[in-house]
Coordinates of C-alpha atoms in Angstrom, one line a residue:
X1 CA 106.8 240.0 134.9
X2 CA 108.3 239.4 131.4
X3 CA 104.8 238.3 130.2
X4 CA 103.3 241.6 131.4
X5 CA 106.0 243.6 129.8
X6 CA 105.4 241.9 126.5
X7 CA 101.6 242.4 126.8
X8 CA 102.0 246.1 127.5
X9 CA 104.5 246.5 124.6
X10 CA 102.2 244.8 122.1
X11 CA 98.5 244.6 123.2
X12 CA 97.6 242.6 120.1
X13 CA 94.4 242.9 118.2
X14 CA 91.9 245.6 118.9
X15 CA 89.5 245.1 121.8
X16 CA 86.3 243.3 120.8
X17 CA 84.0 244.7 123.5
X18 CA 83.4 247.9 121.6
X19 CA 82.2 245.9 118.6
X20 CA 79.7 244.0 120.7
X21 CA 78.6 247.2 122.4
X22 CA 78.2 248.9 119.0
X23 CA 76.0 246.1 117.7
X24 CA 73.8 246.1 120.8
X25 CA 73.4 249.9 120.8
X26 CA 72.7 249.8 117.1
X27 CA 69.9 247.4 117.6
X28 CA 68.4 249.6 120.4
X29 CA 68.6 252.8 118.4
X30 CA 67.5 251.3 115.1
X31 CA 64.4 249.9 116.6
X32 CA 63.7 253.2 118.3
X33 CA 64.4 255.3 115.2
X34 CA 62.4 253.2 112.8
X35 CA 59.6 253.1 115.3
X36 CA 59.2 256.9 115.1
X37 CA 58.5 256.6 111.4
X38 CA 56.3 253.4 111.5
X39 CA 54.2 254.7 114.5
X40 CA 54.5 258.4 113.6
X41 CA 51.1 259.5 114.9
X42 CA 51.7 257.8 118.3
X43 CA 55.1 259.4 118.6
X44 CA 53.7 262.8 117.5
X45 CA 51.2 262.6 120.4
X46 CA 54.0 261.7 122.8
X47 CA 56.3 264.5 121.7
X48 CA 53.4 266.9 122.1
X49 CA 52.8 265.6 125.6
X50 CA 56.5 266.1 126.3
X51 CA 56.4 269.7 125.5
X52 CA 57.1 270.0 121.7
X53 CA 53.7 271.8 121.1
X54 CA 54.7 273.8 118.0
X55 CA 56.1 271.0 115.8
X56 CA 56.0 267.6 117.5
X57 CA 55.8 265.7 114.3
X58 CA 58.9 267.4 112.8
X59 CA 60.8 266.8 116.1
X60 CA 59.8 263.1 116.0
X61 CA 61.1 262.8 112.4
X62 CA 64.3 264.6 113.3
X63 CA 64.9 262.3 116.4
X64 CA 64.0 259.2 114.4
X65 CA 66.4 260.2 111.6
X66 CA 69.2 260.8 114.1
X67 CA 68.6 257.5 115.9
X68 CA 68.4 255.6 112.6
X69 CA 71.5 257.1 111.1
X70 CA 73.4 256.9 114.4
X71 CA 72.5 253.2 114.6
X72 CA 73.7 252.5 111.1
X73 CA 76.9 254.4 111.8
X74 CA 77.5 252.3 114.9
X75 CA 76.7 249.1 113.1
X76 CA 79.0 249.7 110.2
X77 CA 81.8 251.4 112.3
X78 CA 81.7 254.5 110.2
X79 CA 82.4 257.5 112.5
X80 CA 81.4 255.6 115.7
X81 CA 82.5 258.5 118.0
X82 CA 80.5 261.1 116.1
X83 CA 77.4 258.8 116.2
X84 CA 77.9 258.2 119.9
X85 CA 78.1 261.9 120.7
X86 CA 75.0 262.6 118.5
X87 CA 73.1 259.8 120.2
X88 CA 74.2 261.1 123.6
X89 CA 72.6 264.4 122.7
X90 CA 69.3 262.6 121.8
X91 CA 69.4 260.8 125.1
X92 CA 70.0 264.0 127.1
X93 CA 67.0 265.4 125.3
X94 CA 64.9 262.3 126.1
X95 CA 66.0 262.6 129.8
X96 CA 65.0 266.3 129.9
X97 CA 61.6 265.8 128.2
X98 CA 60.2 262.3 128.5
X99 CA 62.1 261.6 131.7
X100 CA 60.7 264.8 133.3
X101 CA 57.1 264.3 132.2
X102 CA 56.7 260.5 132.3
X103 CA 59.4 259.4 134.8
X104 CA 60.0 255.7 135.3
X105 CA 61.9 254.0 132.5
X106 CA 62.3 257.3 130.7
X107 CA 64.6 258.4 133.6
X108 CA 66.9 255.4 134.0
X109 CA 67.1 254.1 130.5
X110 CA 68.6 257.3 128.9
X111 CA 71.2 257.5 131.7
X112 CA 72.3 253.9 131.1
X113 CA 72.5 254.5 127.3
X114 CA 74.4 257.8 127.9
X115 CA 77.0 255.8 130.0
X116 CA 77.3 253.1 127.3
X117 CA 77.6 255.6 124.5
X118 CA 80.2 257.6 126.4
X119 CA 82.3 254.4 126.8
X120 CA 81.9 253.8 123.1
X121 CA 82.9 257.4 122.3
X122 CA 86.1 256.9 124.4
X123 CA 86.9 253.5 122.7
X124 CA 86.0 254.9 119.3
X125 CA 88.6 254.3 116.7
X126 CA 90.5 251.7 118.7
X127 CA 87.7 249.2 118.1
X128 CA 87.6 246.9 115.2
X129 CA 85.3 247.8 112.3
X130 CA 82.5 245.4 111.2
X131 CA 83.1 246.2 107.6
X132 CA 86.4 245.7 105.8
X133 CA 88.4 248.9 105.1
X134 CA 88.1 250.3 101.6
X135 CA 91.3 249.9 99.6
X136 CA 93.4 253.0 99.7
X137 CA 94.7 254.4 96.4
X138 CA 98.4 253.8 96.0
X139 CA 100.7 256.7 95.8
X140 CA 101.9 257.5 92.3
X141 CA 105.5 256.8 91.7
X142 CA 107.6 259.9 91.1

């Protein structure tokens, strides 16, 4: 009982699972985001099929940019909660468009990613950063 009390009083170092989850999700979203730039014509055709008839190319670029910047934010640990929420928005959009039109993997994969991103958004700032913290300026002596 004493051990449990000490553990609850001082949980120790930050949990490591959010760091692992951030790296895995960053790999997924970096690949998806960069792919929208590398294979832009193919993604433009997909976005047009999914119902973005007026500007599918611009939407593909916007989604690719959001996924790439979100992945970099998750990887570096800079604003991981903001990145998670932004990527949840992208996945809700994917579920509503690609999931509705194509079905299959486009239905279950966004749901899985939404759940993982939500867990990361809750863990957010309690997780360890991958990059060292920048030195803070010292307060001037009065």
